[in-house]
Structures are given as structure tokens and as C-alpha cells.
Amino acid sequence: GRLFVRGADSMLGCLGGEAAGFDAEGWYDTGDLVERSGDAVRFLGRAAALINVGGQKVTPAEVEAALGALVDVIDCQAYALPHALTGQVVAARVVLATDESSAAFKQRMRAALRGRLEAYKIPVRVEVVDGLMGPRGKKISPR
């Protein structure tokens, strides 16, 4: 679920005096998605980055982890693509170590991910690219 924090050492407010993110009891919504297991808390991603496929929530990090485990995938980025029926679908950009085409990779990817991810989490659009764009439009070099 979403991570809310409150404590004596937490911030007093936001620049400009706005209390956005705080509820009436002083809990602050960080906007992060986490999963708790015993004493551990695992960061899943930002709530705003969730992909909503017909009401099913998908974290880009889960899709990227599955794609990144495939042979010849150097880097990848999962993102939402608007869809008339489901609202959004999962799409991906991948950087490959080979010159495999987008169509060939998509076919191989679908077969490999069928047993790892639910069908709605498998990217419907895949684009093989030379590199991914990082912060401020700078291209991220392959590893």
C-alpha cells in the first residue's frame, strides 16, 4: 500500500506554508508504494507511476525486472500507453545487446514472460531503442 509517515522528527510543513500531503492527524502521504514483510519494508515505486490497466494496478518496476532478466536486455523502461478500452496498457522501451528487431524481440518476450507475469502486465507495445533518456533529456548509455 501507500506509505504514510508521522513522527516527532518529521518536517513541520511545506515551503510556502501548504500542508498538502498531511491528513488531519498529522500523517504525511509520501506518494510511495511499499510492501511490508515482517520487520522489512520494500519500496515498490511511486504511486503516480502506477499503470492502470482496466482497474488492475501495475508497477513499472515489476515489468522492468521481468524484462531485465531476459537474455540480451541491457536496459529497459516500462510506461503507460493510453488505451480506449482499458484506460492504459503497458508499453516498454528496451536496449538490446544484439540487433534483434522489435517484432522478433516482442515475440520472444511474450513467450518468456507468459509464465512470469499476468497477461495484463506484459507489454503490448515494445520498441527496441539505442538508449534510454534520463533526467534532463540526457541519453543513458547502455551498461
Tab-separated table of C-alpha atoms in Angstrom:
chain	number	residue	atom	x	y	z
A	1	GLY	CA	0.000	0.000	0.000
A	2	ARG	CA	0.890	3.650	0.226
A	3	LEU	CA	3.476	4.817	2.745
A	4	PHE	CA	2.327	7.328	5.359
A	5	VAL	CA	4.754	8.674	7.988
A	6	ARG	CA	4.385	10.648	11.198
A	7	GLY	CA	6.808	11.395	13.992
A	8	ALA	CA	8.432	13.933	16.266
A	9	ASP	CA	11.343	14.338	13.845
A	10	SER	CA	9.283	14.740	10.682
A	11	MET	CA	9.004	18.003	8.789
A	12	LEU	CA	6.803	20.807	10.075
A	13	GLY	CA	5.280	21.695	6.736
A	14	CYS	CA	5.966	22.541	3.129
A	15	LEU	CA	7.651	25.575	1.585
A	16	GLY	CA	5.016	28.244	1.079
A	17	GLY	CA	3.015	27.091	4.090
A	18	GLU	CA	0.980	24.481	2.244
A	19	ALA	CA	0.068	21.352	4.173
A	20	ALA	CA	-0.515	19.229	1.081
A	21	GLY	CA	0.003	15.577	1.816
A	22	PHE	CA	-0.814	15.826	5.550
A	23	ASP	CA	-4.070	14.454	6.929
A	24	ALA	CA	-5.975	15.773	9.975
A	25	GLU	CA	-3.964	13.526	12.332
A	26	GLY	CA	-0.574	14.678	11.017
A	27	TRP	CA	0.204	11.673	8.797
A	28	TYR	CA	2.131	12.538	5.627
A	29	ASP	CA	1.458	10.688	2.354
A	30	THR	CA	4.894	10.150	0.773
A	31	GLY	CA	3.414	9.037	-2.550
A	32	ASP	CA	5.462	5.836	-2.317
A	33	LEU	CA	4.140	2.302	-2.707
A	34	VAL	CA	5.588	-0.225	-0.285
A	35	GLU	CA	5.119	-3.816	0.770
A	36	ARG	CA	5.662	-4.941	4.350
A	37	SER	CA	7.021	-8.359	5.255
A	38	GLY	CA	7.757	-8.829	8.951
A	39	ASP	CA	10.088	-6.015	10.013
A	40	ALA	CA	11.123	-5.200	6.441
A	41	VAL	CA	9.536	-2.619	4.145
A	42	ARG	CA	10.196	-2.993	0.417
A	43	PHE	CA	9.892	0.045	-1.877
A	44	LEU	CA	7.777	-0.806	-4.947
A	45	GLY	CA	7.740	2.557	-6.718
A	46	ARG	CA	5.891	5.855	-6.842
A	47	ALA	CA	2.091	5.754	-6.730
A	48	ALA	CA	1.944	8.304	-9.556
A	49	ALA	CA	3.926	5.922	-11.783
A	50	LEU	CA	1.352	3.117	-11.489
A	51	ILE	CA	-0.068	1.853	-14.751
A	52	ASN	CA	-3.836	1.269	-14.516
A	53	VAL	CA	-4.899	-1.492	-16.917
A	54	GLY	CA	-8.686	-1.755	-16.619
A	55	GLY	CA	-8.519	-1.295	-12.846
A	56	GLN	CA	-5.531	-3.632	-12.390
A	57	LYS	CA	-2.519	-1.763	-10.998
A	58	VAL	CA	0.923	-2.449	-12.483
A	59	THR	CA	4.209	-1.105	-11.126
A	60	PRO	CA	6.717	-0.294	-13.870
A	61	ALA	CA	9.481	-1.733	-11.648
A	62	GLU	CA	7.899	-5.212	-11.711
A	63	VAL	CA	7.688	-5.206	-15.511
A	64	GLU	CA	11.230	-3.805	-15.812
A	65	ALA	CA	12.587	-6.533	-13.512
A	66	ALA	CA	10.992	-9.238	-15.666
A	67	LEU	CA	12.234	-7.641	-18.901
A	68	GLY	CA	15.703	-7.086	-17.450
A	69	ALA	CA	16.010	-10.797	-16.692
A	70	LEU	CA	15.649	-11.705	-20.384
A	71	VAL	CA	18.699	-12.634	-22.442
A	72	ASP	CA	20.354	-9.695	-24.253
A	73	VAL	CA	18.340	-6.972	-22.458
A	74	ILE	CA	20.812	-4.284	-21.373
A	75	ASP	CA	18.284	-1.732	-20.123
A	76	CYS	CA	14.533	-1.193	-20.225
A	77	GLN	CA	11.764	1.204	-19.299
A	78	ALA	CA	8.094	0.300	-18.774
A	79	TYR	CA	5.453	3.006	-19.112
A	80	ALA	CA	1.728	3.576	-19.594
A	81	LEU	CA	0.211	3.955	-23.028
A	82	PRO	CA	-3.362	5.318	-23.328
A	83	HIS	CA	-5.955	2.755	-24.442
A	84	ALA	CA	-9.598	3.406	-25.390
A	85	LEU	CA	-10.991	0.284	-23.692
A	86	THR	CA	-8.799	-0.306	-20.616
A	87	GLY	CA	-7.654	3.272	-19.946
A	88	GLN	CA	-3.993	2.290	-20.150
A	89	VAL	CA	-1.829	-0.613	-21.286
A	90	VAL	CA	1.791	-1.463	-20.535
A	91	ALA	CA	4.414	-0.476	-23.108
A	92	ALA	CA	8.201	-0.736	-22.985
A	93	ARG	CA	11.412	0.539	-24.493
A	94	VAL	CA	14.334	-1.884	-24.425
A	95	VAL	CA	18.037	-1.618	-25.184
A	96	LEU	CA	19.396	-4.908	-26.529
A	97	ALA	CA	22.927	-6.253	-26.778
A	98	THR	CA	22.093	-7.583	-30.260
A	99	ASP	CA	20.449	-6.054	-33.325
A	100	GLU	CA	17.234	-8.081	-32.913
A	101	SER	CA	14.176	-6.318	-34.378
A	102	SER	CA	11.312	-5.021	-32.243
A	103	ALA	CA	8.958	-7.603	-33.789
A	104	ALA	CA	11.308	-10.529	-33.111
A	105	PHE	CA	12.007	-9.366	-29.558
A	106	LYS	CA	8.294	-8.835	-28.856
A	107	GLN	CA	7.530	-12.418	-29.900
A	108	ARG	CA	10.379	-13.812	-27.776
A	109	MET	CA	9.461	-11.569	-24.837
A	110	ARG	CA	5.782	-12.604	-24.834
A	111	ALA	CA	6.723	-16.292	-24.756
A	112	ALA	CA	9.262	-15.768	-21.959
A	113	LEU	CA	7.055	-13.561	-19.774
A	114	ARG	CA	3.883	-15.646	-20.113
A	115	GLY	CA	4.784	-17.700	-17.044
A	116	ARG	CA	6.315	-14.817	-15.057
A	117	LEU	CA	3.722	-12.040	-15.301
A	118	GLU	CA	-0.055	-11.840	-15.526
A	119	ALA	CA	-1.188	-11.194	-19.121
A	120	TYR	CA	-2.193	-7.565	-18.458
A	121	LYS	CA	1.362	-6.804	-17.216
A	122	ILE	CA	3.090	-7.997	-20.404
A	123	PRO	CA	3.899	-5.013	-22.643
A	124	VAL	CA	1.620	-4.770	-25.672
A	125	ARG	CA	3.935	-2.317	-27.415
A	126	VAL	CA	7.690	-2.819	-27.420
A	127	GLU	CA	10.246	-0.548	-29.019
A	128	VAL	CA	13.897	-1.537	-29.354
A	129	VAL	CA	15.994	1.619	-28.905
A	130	ASP	CA	19.696	2.513	-28.835
A	131	GLY	CA	19.473	4.091	-25.367
A	132	LEU	CA	17.013	5.463	-22.833
A	133	MET	CA	16.544	9.099	-21.941
A	134	GLY	CA	17.490	10.043	-18.387
A	135	PRO	CA	16.846	13.178	-16.341
A	136	ARG	CA	17.012	16.456	-18.251
A	137	GLY	CA	16.830	14.659	-21.595
A	138	LYS	CA	20.296	13.128	-21.339
A	139	LYS	CA	20.687	9.781	-23.029
A	140	ILE	CA	21.567	6.919	-20.700
A	141	SER	CA	24.382	4.856	-22.150
A	142	PRO	CA	23.978	1.085	-22.240
A	143	ARG	CA	25.906	-0.690	-19.473
